[in-house]
GROMACS .gro file of C-alpha atoms in nm:
model
  480
    1MET     CA    1  -6.381   0.354  -0.564
    2ILE     CA    2  -6.188   0.176  -0.292
    3LYS     CA    3  -6.240   0.315   0.058
    4ILE     CA    4  -5.994   0.222   0.330
    5VAL     CA    5  -6.098   0.273   0.692
    6GLY     CA    6  -5.930   0.221   1.028
    7LEU     CA    7  -6.093   0.037   1.317
    8GLY     CA    8  -5.881   0.216   1.577
    9PRO     CA    9  -5.666   0.059   1.849
   10GLY     CA   10  -5.947  -0.160   1.982
   11SER     CA   11  -6.199   0.045   2.179
   12VAL     CA   12  -6.544   0.100   2.031
   13ASP     CA   13  -6.537   0.453   2.170
   14ASP     CA   14  -6.249   0.533   1.936
   15LEU     CA   15  -6.434   0.444   1.616
   16THR     CA   16  -6.515   0.756   1.415
   17LEU     CA   17  -6.865   0.832   1.288
   18LYS     CA   18  -6.732   0.850   0.933
   19THR     CA   19  -6.584   0.504   0.961
   20ILE     CA   20  -6.910   0.357   1.090
   21GLU     CA   21  -7.118   0.529   0.822
   22THR     CA   22  -6.881   0.416   0.549
   23LEU     CA   23  -6.903   0.055   0.665
   24LYS     CA   24  -7.283   0.068   0.696
   25ASN     CA   25  -7.333   0.212   0.349
   26SER     CA   26  -7.114  -0.034   0.164
   27SER     CA   27  -7.239  -0.355   0.010
   28LYS     CA   28  -6.895  -0.510   0.005
   29VAL     CA   29  -6.672  -0.489   0.316
   30PHE     CA   30  -6.345  -0.668   0.373
   31LEU     CA   31  -6.154  -0.687   0.702
   32ARG     CA   32  -5.785  -0.763   0.700
   33THR     CA   33  -5.843  -0.986   1.001
   34TYR     CA   34  -6.123  -1.101   1.228
   35LYS     CA   35  -5.884  -1.066   1.523
   36HIS     CA   36  -5.971  -0.718   1.645
   37PRO     CA   37  -6.168  -0.613   1.955
   38ASN     CA   38  -6.413  -0.397   1.754
   39VAL     CA   39  -6.526  -0.671   1.519
   40TRP     CA   40  -6.806  -0.779   1.753
   41TYR     CA   41  -6.947  -0.426   1.737
   42LEU     CA   42  -6.957  -0.433   1.357
   43LYS     CA   43  -7.158  -0.755   1.379
   44GLU     CA   44  -7.398  -0.593   1.624
   45LEU     CA   45  -7.451  -0.310   1.376
   46GLY     CA   46  -7.547  -0.568   1.117
   47ILE     CA   47  -7.250  -0.497   0.894
   48LYS     CA   48  -7.169  -0.793   0.675
   49PHE     CA   49  -6.806  -0.854   0.588
   50GLU     CA   50  -6.543  -1.100   0.470
   51THR     CA   51  -6.201  -1.140   0.627
   52PHE     CA   52  -5.864  -1.243   0.487
   53ASP     CA   53  -5.764  -1.467   0.778
   54ILE     CA   54  -5.747  -1.766   0.544
   55PHE     CA   55  -5.459  -1.594   0.366
   56TYR     CA   56  -5.267  -1.596   0.695
   57ASP     CA   57  -5.333  -1.968   0.736
   58GLU     CA   58  -5.217  -2.050   0.383
   59GLY     CA   59  -4.938  -1.793   0.332
   60ARG     CA   60  -4.569  -1.873   0.366
   61ASP     CA   61  -4.488  -1.531   0.511
   62PHE     CA   62  -4.646  -1.192   0.576
   63ASP     CA   63  -4.517  -1.046   0.250
   64GLU     CA   64  -4.711  -1.308   0.056
   65VAL     CA   65  -5.023  -1.248   0.267
   66TYR     CA   66  -5.022  -0.871   0.218
   67GLU     CA   67  -4.956  -0.911  -0.153
   68LYS     CA   68  -5.258  -1.142  -0.194
   69ILE     CA   69  -5.480  -0.909   0.008
   70ALA     CA   70  -5.379  -0.606  -0.198
   71ARG     CA   71  -5.435  -0.788  -0.527
   72ARG     CA   72  -5.780  -0.903  -0.414
   73ILE     CA   73  -5.889  -0.550  -0.313
   74ILE     CA   74  -5.765  -0.412  -0.647
   75GLU     CA   75  -5.967  -0.679  -0.828
   76GLU     CA   76  -6.282  -0.584  -0.635
   77ARG     CA   77  -6.232  -0.212  -0.710
   78ASP     CA   78  -6.561  -0.096  -0.551
   79CYS     CA   79  -6.538  -0.194  -0.184
   80VAL     CA   80  -6.443  -0.094   0.169
   81TYR     CA   81  -6.128  -0.235   0.324
   82ALA     CA   82  -6.098  -0.211   0.705
   83VAL     CA   83  -5.775  -0.252   0.899
   84PRO     CA   84  -5.680  -0.226   1.268
   85GLY     CA   85  -5.565   0.117   1.391
   86HIS     CA   86  -5.497   0.388   1.133
   87PRO     CA   87  -5.481   0.276   0.766
   88LEU     CA   88  -5.153   0.456   0.705
   89VAL     CA   89  -4.969   0.343   1.019
   90ALA     CA   90  -4.775   0.015   0.993
   91GLU     CA   91  -5.014  -0.127   0.731
   92LYS     CA   92  -4.818  -0.298   0.453
   93SER     CA   93  -5.134  -0.415   0.274
   94VAL     CA   94  -5.259  -0.056   0.248
   95GLU     CA   95  -4.922   0.056   0.115
   96LEU     CA   96  -4.947  -0.205  -0.161
   97ILE     CA   97  -5.309  -0.114  -0.241
   98LEU     CA   98  -5.213   0.251  -0.285
   99LYS     CA   99  -4.928   0.149  -0.512
  100TYR     CA  100  -5.136  -0.081  -0.733
  101SER     CA  101  -5.434   0.155  -0.744
  102LYS     CA  102  -5.209   0.426  -0.885
  103GLU     CA  103  -5.078   0.187  -1.149
  104ASN     CA  104  -5.437   0.090  -1.246
  105ASN     CA  105  -5.592   0.440  -1.219
  106ILE     CA  106  -5.828   0.334  -0.940
  107GLU     CA  107  -5.949   0.606  -0.703
  108VAL     CA  108  -5.882   0.541  -0.335
  109GLU     CA  109  -6.010   0.727  -0.030
  110VAL     CA  110  -5.832   0.676   0.302
  111ILE     CA  111  -6.050   0.756   0.603
  112PRO     CA  112  -5.832   0.833   0.906
  113ALA     CA  113  -5.868   0.677   1.249
  114LEU     CA  114  -5.706   0.673   1.587
  115SER     CA  115  -5.385   0.470   1.563
  116PHE     CA  116  -5.234   0.232   1.814
  117ILE     CA  117  -4.948   0.484   1.850
  118ASP     CA  118  -5.189   0.745   1.984
  119ALA     CA  119  -5.323   0.494   2.233
  120VAL     CA  120  -4.976   0.380   2.345
  121PHE     CA  121  -4.850   0.731   2.411
  122ASN     CA  122  -5.174   0.816   2.586
  123VAL     CA  123  -5.161   0.526   2.833
  124LEU     CA  124  -4.789   0.583   2.898
  125LYS     CA  125  -4.849   0.958   2.941
  126ILE     CA  126  -4.566   1.044   2.701
  127ASP     CA  127  -4.548   1.341   2.464
  128PRO     CA  128  -4.463   1.204   2.114
  129SER     CA  129  -4.335   1.548   2.008
  130CYS     CA  130  -4.020   1.470   2.207
  131GLY     CA  131  -3.940   1.232   1.922
  132PHE     CA  132  -3.974   0.861   1.855
  133LYS     CA  133  -3.900   0.600   1.590
  134LEU     CA  134  -4.162   0.350   1.474
  135ILE     CA  135  -4.019   0.010   1.382
  136ASP     CA  136  -4.182  -0.300   1.240
  137GLY     CA  137  -4.069  -0.580   1.471
  138LEU     CA  138  -4.059  -0.818   1.175
  139MET     CA  139  -3.820  -0.586   0.992
  140LEU     CA  140  -3.557  -0.537   1.263
  141GLY     CA  141  -3.296  -0.680   1.032
  142ASP     CA  142  -3.343  -0.376   0.806
  143GLN     CA  143  -3.475  -0.112   1.048
  144VAL     CA  144  -3.229   0.001   1.314
  145PRO     CA  145  -3.336   0.146   1.651
  146ASP     CA  146  -3.229   0.501   1.733
  147LEU     CA  147  -3.099   0.488   2.089
  148ASN     CA  148  -3.106   0.867   2.121
  149THR     CA  149  -3.486   0.870   2.112
  150SER     CA  150  -3.787   0.654   2.199
  151ASN     CA  151  -3.853   0.345   1.988
  152VAL     CA  152  -4.196   0.191   1.935
  153ILE     CA  153  -4.184  -0.169   1.812
  154THR     CA  154  -4.494  -0.303   1.638
  155GLN     CA  155  -4.601  -0.649   1.520
  156VAL     CA  156  -4.515  -0.826   1.846
  157TYR     CA  157  -4.766  -1.097   1.758
  158ASN     CA  158  -4.671  -1.372   2.004
  159LYS     CA  159  -4.402  -1.500   2.239
  160PHE     CA  160  -4.201  -1.651   1.955
  161VAL     CA  161  -4.190  -1.320   1.764
  162ALA     CA  162  -4.112  -1.142   2.093
  163GLY     CA  163  -3.814  -1.373   2.139
  164GLU     CA  164  -3.684  -1.296   1.790
  165ILE     CA  165  -3.729  -0.923   1.850
  166LYS     CA  166  -3.550  -0.949   2.184
  167ILE     CA  167  -3.246  -1.113   2.026
  168LYS     CA  168  -3.226  -0.841   1.760
  169LEU     CA  169  -3.268  -0.560   2.013
  170MET     CA  170  -2.991  -0.703   2.232
  171GLU     CA  171  -2.748  -0.608   1.955
  172TYR     CA  172  -2.817  -0.245   2.049
  173TYR     CA  173  -2.944  -0.247   2.408
  174ASP     CA  174  -2.822  -0.398   2.734
  175ASP     CA  175  -3.005  -0.714   2.836
  176GLU     CA  176  -3.145  -0.530   3.139
  177GLN     CA  177  -3.269  -0.227   2.951
  178GLU     CA  178  -3.611  -0.133   3.092
  179VAL     CA  179  -3.892  -0.155   2.836
  180TYR     CA  180  -4.270  -0.125   2.841
  181VAL     CA  181  -4.481  -0.407   2.701
  182VAL     CA  182  -4.821  -0.262   2.615
  183ARG     CA  183  -5.116  -0.482   2.522
  184ALA     CA  184  -5.446  -0.348   2.386
  185ALA     CA  185  -5.370   0.013   2.473
  186GLY     CA  186  -5.690   0.205   2.543
  187VAL     CA  187  -5.917  -0.102   2.536
  188LYS     CA  188  -6.112  -0.146   2.858
  189ASP     CA  189  -6.071  -0.485   3.030
  190LEU     CA  190  -5.800  -0.588   2.778
  191GLU     CA  191  -5.536  -0.321   2.837
  192ARG     CA  192  -5.222  -0.431   3.017
  193ILE     CA  193  -4.888  -0.258   3.069
  194GLU     CA  194  -4.576  -0.421   3.211
  195LYS     CA  195  -4.240  -0.257   3.275
  196VAL     CA  196  -3.980  -0.533   3.244
  197LYS     CA  197  -3.618  -0.595   3.152
  198LEU     CA  198  -3.552  -0.652   2.782
  199TYR     CA  199  -3.447  -1.014   2.836
  200GLU     CA  200  -3.785  -1.086   2.997
  201ILE     CA  201  -4.025  -0.977   2.723
  202ASP     CA  202  -4.080  -1.321   2.571
  203ARG     CA  203  -4.157  -1.466   2.915
  204LEU     CA  204  -4.481  -1.271   2.948
  205ASP     CA  205  -4.788  -1.486   2.895
  206PHE     CA  206  -5.022  -1.212   2.768
  207ILE     CA  207  -4.839  -1.119   2.446
  208ASP     CA  208  -5.064  -1.135   2.139
  209TYR     CA  209  -5.148  -0.948   1.816
  210LEU     CA  210  -5.245  -0.635   2.016
  211THR     CA  211  -4.901  -0.601   2.177
  212THR     CA  212  -4.656  -0.314   2.126
  213LEU     CA  213  -4.312  -0.258   2.274
  214TYR     CA  214  -4.202   0.087   2.392
  215ILE     CA  215  -3.832   0.154   2.466
  216PRO     CA  216  -3.734   0.492   2.616
  217PRO     CA  217  -3.412   0.672   2.516
  218VAL     CA  218  -3.099   0.530   2.680
  219LYS     CA  219  -2.856   0.734   2.885
  220GLU     CA  220  -2.556   0.510   2.824
  221LYS     CA  221  -2.541   0.310   2.501
  222LYS     CA  222  -2.429  -0.050   2.494
  223ARG     CA  223  -2.214   0.035   2.193
  224LYS     CA  224  -2.112   0.371   2.049
  225ASP     CA  225  -2.203   0.422   1.686
  226PHE     CA  226  -2.087   0.622   1.386
  227ASN     CA  227  -2.281   0.931   1.490
  228ASP     CA  228  -2.114   0.923   1.831
  229LEU     CA  229  -1.775   0.928   1.659
  230ILE     CA  230  -1.878   1.224   1.443
  231ASN     CA  231  -2.001   1.416   1.747
  232LEU     CA  232  -1.683   1.333   1.941
  233VAL     CA  233  -1.453   1.466   1.667
  234GLU     CA  234  -1.665   1.777   1.628
  235MET     CA  235  -1.634   1.834   2.004
  236LEU     CA  236  -1.255   1.782   1.997
  237ARG     CA  237  -1.226   2.043   1.720
  238SER     CA  238  -1.454   2.293   1.895
  239PRO     CA  239  -1.334   2.587   2.112
  240LYS     CA  240  -1.418   2.373   2.416
  241GLY     CA  241  -1.221   2.078   2.280
  242CYS     CA  242  -0.856   1.976   2.271
  243PRO     CA  243  -0.583   2.230   2.177
  244TRP     CA  244  -0.385   1.963   1.988
  245ASP     CA  245  -0.685   1.845   1.787
  246ARG     CA  246  -0.781   2.203   1.699
  247GLU     CA  247  -0.433   2.268   1.556
  248GLN     CA  248  -0.434   1.973   1.316
  249THR     CA  249  -0.464   2.012   0.939
  250HIS     CA  250  -0.490   1.771   0.648
  251GLU     CA  251  -0.114   1.805   0.601
  252SER     CA  252  -0.019   1.752   0.966
  253LEU     CA  253  -0.225   1.433   0.986
  254LYS     CA  254  -0.077   1.263   0.677
  255ARG     CA  255   0.202   1.080   0.855
  256TYR     CA  256  -0.033   0.947   1.123
  257LEU     CA  257  -0.278   0.812   0.867
  258ILE     CA  258   0.004   0.630   0.686
  259GLU     CA  259   0.124   0.481   1.015
  260GLU     CA  260  -0.226   0.359   1.102
  261CYS     CA  261  -0.263   0.191   0.762
  262TYR     CA  262   0.060   0.001   0.813
  263GLU     CA  263  -0.052  -0.103   1.160
  264ILE     CA  264  -0.366  -0.250   1.002
  265ILE     CA  265  -0.148  -0.453   0.765
  266GLU     CA  266   0.062  -0.572   1.056
  267SER     CA  267  -0.247  -0.688   1.248
  268ILE     CA  268  -0.369  -0.877   0.941
  269ASP     CA  269  -0.031  -1.045   0.894
  270LYS     CA  270  -0.025  -1.147   1.262
  271LYS     CA  271  -0.390  -1.261   1.248
  272ASP     CA  272  -0.441  -1.033   1.548
  273TYR     CA  273  -0.814  -0.968   1.514
  274ASP     CA  274  -0.845  -0.766   1.835
  275GLY     CA  275  -0.563  -0.548   1.707
  276LEU     CA  276  -0.725  -0.530   1.363
  277CYS     CA  277  -1.050  -0.406   1.520
  278GLU     CA  278  -0.862  -0.136   1.708
  279GLU     CA  279  -0.654  -0.026   1.409
  280LEU     CA  280  -0.958  -0.007   1.182
  281GLY     CA  281  -1.109   0.224   1.442
  282ASP     CA  282  -0.799   0.442   1.429
  283VAL     CA  283  -0.825   0.473   1.051
  284LEU     CA  284  -1.197   0.546   1.075
  285LEU     CA  285  -1.114   0.822   1.322
  286HIS     CA  286  -0.884   0.977   1.061
  287VAL     CA  287  -1.157   0.960   0.796
  288VAL     CA  288  -1.399   1.144   1.024
  289PHE     CA  289  -1.126   1.387   1.139
  290HIS     CA  290  -1.032   1.486   0.784
  291SER     CA  291  -1.401   1.521   0.699
  292GLN     CA  292  -1.456   1.750   0.998
  293ILE     CA  293  -1.166   1.972   0.892
  294ALA     CA  294  -1.312   1.987   0.540
  295LYS     CA  295  -1.656   2.070   0.682
  296GLU     CA  296  -1.511   2.360   0.882
  297ASN     CA  297  -1.362   2.494   0.559
  298GLU     CA  298  -1.690   2.434   0.371
  299TYR     CA  299  -1.538   2.184   0.126
  300PHE     CA  300  -1.741   1.873   0.216
  301ASP     CA  301  -1.854   1.673   0.519
  302ILE     CA  302  -1.859   1.308   0.624
  303TRP     CA  303  -2.200   1.254   0.462
  304ASP     CA  304  -2.060   1.370   0.129
  305VAL     CA  305  -1.788   1.108   0.178
  306THR     CA  306  -2.032   0.825   0.250
  307ASP     CA  307  -2.266   0.936  -0.028
  308GLY     CA  308  -1.980   0.948  -0.276
  309ILE     CA  309  -1.840   0.605  -0.196
  310VAL     CA  310  -2.182   0.436  -0.201
  311ARG     CA  311  -2.268   0.589  -0.537
  312LYS     CA  312  -1.926   0.496  -0.675
  313MET     CA  313  -1.956   0.134  -0.561
  314ILE     CA  314  -2.302   0.105  -0.716
  315LYS     CA  315  -2.176   0.250  -1.043
  316ARG     CA  316  -1.874   0.018  -1.051
  317HIS     CA  317  -2.086  -0.291  -0.984
  318PRO     CA  318  -2.336  -0.291  -1.272
  319HIS     CA  319  -2.338  -0.670  -1.251
  320VAL     CA  320  -2.486  -0.643  -0.901
  321PHE     CA  321  -2.697  -0.326  -0.913
  322GLY     CA  322  -2.765  -0.308  -1.286
  323ASP     CA  323  -2.848  -0.536  -1.577
  324LYS     CA  324  -2.494  -0.630  -1.683
  325ARG     CA  325  -2.415  -1.002  -1.657
  326ILE     CA  326  -2.066  -1.135  -1.588
  327GLN     CA  327  -1.924  -1.475  -1.501
  328THR     CA  328  -1.574  -1.440  -1.355
  329ALA     CA  329  -1.371  -1.229  -1.115
  330GLU     CA  330  -1.150  -1.128  -1.409
  331ASP     CA  331  -1.455  -0.977  -1.579
  332VAL     CA  332  -1.527  -0.779  -1.262
  333VAL     CA  333  -1.175  -0.632  -1.263
  334GLU     CA  334  -1.207  -0.537  -1.631
  335ILE     CA  335  -1.540  -0.360  -1.572
  336TRP     CA  336  -1.400  -0.189  -1.262
  337GLU     CA  337  -1.100  -0.048  -1.447
  338LYS     CA  338  -1.306   0.070  -1.744
  339ASN     CA  339  -1.557   0.245  -1.519
  340LYS     CA  340  -1.275   0.395  -1.314
  341MET     CA  341  -1.108   0.543  -1.624
  342LYS     CA  342  -1.442   0.677  -1.744
  343GLU     CA  343  -1.524   0.838  -1.408
  344LYS     CA  344  -1.183   1.002  -1.378
  345ASN     CA  345  -1.192   1.115  -1.741
  346VAL     CA  346  -0.871   0.926  -1.818
  347LYS     CA  347  -0.824   0.934  -2.194
  348SER     CA  348  -0.506   0.728  -2.234
  349TYR     CA  349  -0.333   0.433  -2.067
  350THR     CA  350  -0.026   0.647  -2.000
  351GLU     CA  351  -0.242   0.895  -1.813
  352ASN     CA  352  -0.377   0.601  -1.615
  353LEU     CA  353  -0.021   0.504  -1.517
  354LYS     CA  354   0.058   0.860  -1.414
  355LYS     CA  355  -0.242   0.867  -1.184
  356ILE     CA  356  -0.092   0.595  -0.966
  357PRO     CA  357   0.012   0.795  -0.655
  358ILE     CA  358   0.385   0.860  -0.634
  359VAL     CA  359   0.355   0.858  -0.253
  360LEU     CA  360   0.290   0.483  -0.258
  361PRO     CA  361   0.574   0.262  -0.135
  362ALA     CA  362   0.810   0.223  -0.431
  363LEU     CA  363   0.767  -0.155  -0.462
  364LEU     CA  364   0.389  -0.127  -0.453
  365ARG     CA  365   0.384   0.159  -0.705
  366SER     CA  366   0.603  -0.035  -0.948
  367LEU     CA  367   0.377  -0.339  -0.909
  368LYS     CA  368   0.063  -0.137  -0.992
  369VAL     CA  369   0.233   0.022  -1.294
  370GLN     CA  370   0.334  -0.319  -1.428
  371GLU     CA  371  -0.014  -0.461  -1.372
  372LYS     CA  372  -0.178  -0.180  -1.568
  373ALA     CA  373   0.076  -0.206  -1.850
  374SER     CA  374   0.010  -0.580  -1.863
  375GLU     CA  375  -0.362  -0.514  -1.920
  376VAL     CA  376  -0.285  -0.388  -2.271
  377GLY     CA  377  -0.038  -0.666  -2.351
  378PHE     CA  378   0.289  -0.493  -2.263
  379ASP     CA  379   0.436  -0.785  -2.071
  380TRP     CA  380   0.666  -1.086  -2.086
  381ASP     CA  381   0.522  -1.408  -2.220
  382ASN     CA  382   0.643  -1.612  -1.924
  383VAL     CA  383   0.827  -1.590  -1.592
  384GLU     CA  384   1.151  -1.723  -1.748
  385ASP     CA  385   1.176  -1.410  -1.962
  386ALA     CA  386   1.120  -1.199  -1.652
  387LEU     CA  387   1.394  -1.390  -1.467
  388ASN     CA  388   1.634  -1.335  -1.757
  389LYS     CA  389   1.563  -0.962  -1.726
  390ILE     CA  390   1.688  -0.976  -1.366
  391LYS     CA  391   2.014  -1.132  -1.491
  392GLU     CA  392   2.044  -0.863  -1.758
  393GLU     CA  393   1.990  -0.580  -1.510
  394PHE     CA  394   2.233  -0.740  -1.263
  395GLU     CA  395   2.504  -0.755  -1.531
  396GLU     CA  396   2.449  -0.388  -1.609
  397LEU     CA  397   2.482  -0.301  -1.240
  398LEU     CA  398   2.813  -0.494  -1.224
  399LYS     CA  399   2.947  -0.272  -1.504
  400VAL     CA  400   2.886   0.051  -1.314
  401TYR     CA  401   2.898  -0.027  -0.941
  402LYS     CA  402   3.271   0.059  -0.911
  403THR     CA  403   3.237   0.387  -1.094
  404LYS     CA  404   3.168   0.718  -0.923
  405ASP     CA  405   2.869   0.782  -1.146
  406ASN     CA  406   2.604   0.779  -0.869
  407ASP     CA  407   2.322   0.868  -1.107
  408LYS     CA  408   2.401   0.566  -1.324
  409ILE     CA  409   2.434   0.338  -1.019
  410LEU     CA  410   2.101   0.467  -0.889
  411GLU     CA  411   1.941   0.400  -1.226
  412GLU     CA  412   2.074   0.044  -1.254
  413ILE     CA  413   1.971  -0.049  -0.899
  414GLY     CA  414   1.625   0.086  -0.979
  415ASP     CA  415   1.612  -0.122  -1.297
  416LEU     CA  416   1.714  -0.432  -1.102
  417LEU     CA  417   1.447  -0.375  -0.835
  418PHE     CA  418   1.185  -0.313  -1.103
  419ALA     CA  419   1.279  -0.643  -1.270
  420VAL     CA  420   1.252  -0.827  -0.937
  421VAL     CA  421   0.904  -0.682  -0.884
  422ASN     CA  422   0.809  -0.811  -1.229
  423VAL     CA  423   0.908  -1.165  -1.133
  424ALA     CA  424   0.715  -1.135  -0.807
  425ARG     CA  425   0.407  -1.030  -1.006
  426PHE     CA  426   0.440  -1.333  -1.235
  427LEU     CA  427   0.461  -1.558  -0.927
  428ASN     CA  428   0.161  -1.387  -0.758
  429VAL     CA  429   0.380  -1.261  -0.476
  430ASN     CA  430   0.336  -0.916  -0.326
  431PRO     CA  431   0.691  -0.772  -0.335
  432GLU     CA  432   0.616  -0.539  -0.043
  433GLU     CA  433   0.509  -0.833   0.170
  434ALA     CA  434   0.803  -1.043   0.055
  435LEU     CA  435   1.059  -0.777   0.142
  436ASN     CA  436   0.897  -0.707   0.479
  437ARG     CA  437   0.904  -1.076   0.563
  438THR     CA  438   1.272  -1.100   0.472
  439THR     CA  439   1.350  -0.790   0.678
  440SER     CA  440   1.173  -0.943   0.978
  441LYS     CA  441   1.365  -1.264   0.922
  442PHE     CA  442   1.690  -1.069   0.918
  443ILE     CA  443   1.600  -0.903   1.251
  444ASN     CA  444   1.521  -1.240   1.412
  445ARG     CA  445   1.851  -1.390   1.294
  446PHE     CA  446   2.042  -1.085   1.409
  447GLU     CA  447   1.875  -1.116   1.749
  448TYR     CA  448   1.998  -1.476   1.766
  449ILE     CA  449   2.355  -1.360   1.697
  450GLU     CA  450   2.337  -1.100   1.973
  451LYS     CA  451   2.188  -1.338   2.229
  452ASN     CA  452   2.443  -1.613   2.151
  453ALA     CA  453   2.761  -1.407   2.133
  454TYR     CA  454   2.845  -1.553   2.475
  455LYS     CA  455   2.938  -1.880   2.299
  456PHE     CA  456   3.259  -1.707   2.191
  457ASN     CA  457   3.298  -1.538   2.530
  458LYS     CA  458   3.247  -1.203   2.355
  459SER     CA  459   2.992  -0.927   2.324
  460LEU     CA  460   2.819  -0.863   1.993
  461ALA     CA  461   3.049  -0.572   1.914
  462GLU     CA  462   3.355  -0.794   1.970
  463LEU     CA  463   3.253  -1.070   1.728
  464ASN     CA  464   3.428  -1.085   1.394
  465LEU     CA  465   3.240  -1.147   1.069
  466GLU     CA  466   3.329  -1.515   1.057
  467GLU     CA  467   3.190  -1.573   1.408
  468MET     CA  468   2.876  -1.376   1.326
  469ASP     CA  469   2.825  -1.579   1.008
  470LYS     CA  470   2.855  -1.904   1.204
  471LEU     CA  471   2.581  -1.793   1.445
  472TRP     CA  472   2.376  -1.669   1.149
  473GLU     CA  473   2.379  -2.015   0.991
  474GLU     CA  474   2.303  -2.169   1.329
  475SER     CA  475   1.994  -1.945   1.369
  476LYS     CA  476   1.833  -2.095   1.057
  477LYS     CA  477   1.788  -2.427   1.241
  478PHE     CA  478   1.540  -2.264   1.481
  479GLU     CA  479   1.319  -2.108   1.216
  480GLU     CA  480   0.979  -2.256   1.148
   0.00000   0.00000   0.00000
């Protein structure tokens, strides 16, 4: 049997009788590290032990060290393994031992001890029941602080690690956020507590392997987060909120969502990244707003939305999250479309075409229809054939444009536009973007005509078509 014991935060007084007896009665004792204040006491008791400090000297990183320690303990099988603090609190090596022991049917007994967390809250005189989050300082890239509650940061081994932790924490906290640096909590003659600004923590000269960082809840966050947005929308929709926001429905918000999406496109086209940031926020607000309305009607909530999209993305990327292997972006698109049809229970390609939303801008909808038809080979062989189709549709429009058959004229203009979109697709041009750019160009040239009408001693309304056309041609010289 493997027995795992905790040596407590560092005071001999905190060692349990069961821990001492277990260590005394074992012929094979391993310590994760010699660097612990209670080790001298074990030597005084005559307890013989080995440590794994050599693994720290030889290892490339902590993951490798803990892996080697766990494998060694599993190989020994019948031994006692002692760690600082409580065995189940911030002890990666113990976590691995428990995992491997289960795989190898080895019995493990964990003997509890006072943890460093108990000692920290005791010396700071703080009630942990008010809530806190425990974070491994070496894992701050993956573990995110919760600014609404207390955060206890472990593994602050030295000034270098403290500096790395500080930089990470500054992504969430103000530089001058007050924090408590606690060293050797509960250990007489070694304990030290300093209340400092966050930016100062790596300037303290007493930081070592017994150091923990405590950060109290903040009153005003450096940056608002997703939960703040959810709470804000819920407040706006509440009886104490805004009358306008309470009146909104999915239907009433449609036009605003469409407008915000177009404003995002405009910011991208202008390379206005401040504007893009703002417009993305506006769209995110709509996502949360619609989710709140749905929650009030017991359809779904924002967490159903995030859960759904994450699961869908995982399912549609088997080459990333599964065992499927692909080589090109084209393969990715093919897999995506097949998975999409399967998820939506689309049984035919025609049904797939019909599922393209009719509310899309007409040029964009026609483009998507043509792309999907092309996937099964229904397409021209080359762009010249597509260009000839424009000529054909134009000739047909010429035959009917003088008639009073508006339905036929409408049909032929539609055919001509559809043919133009086809050519744009062959040339890898987004027809929506192309038409918008031409429209903007028209506006700029028209502005030039209006501003230069004075050259004919006339106002814009007084210019004849020939004069306007002359200024129009002149405006082209000033275009980039």
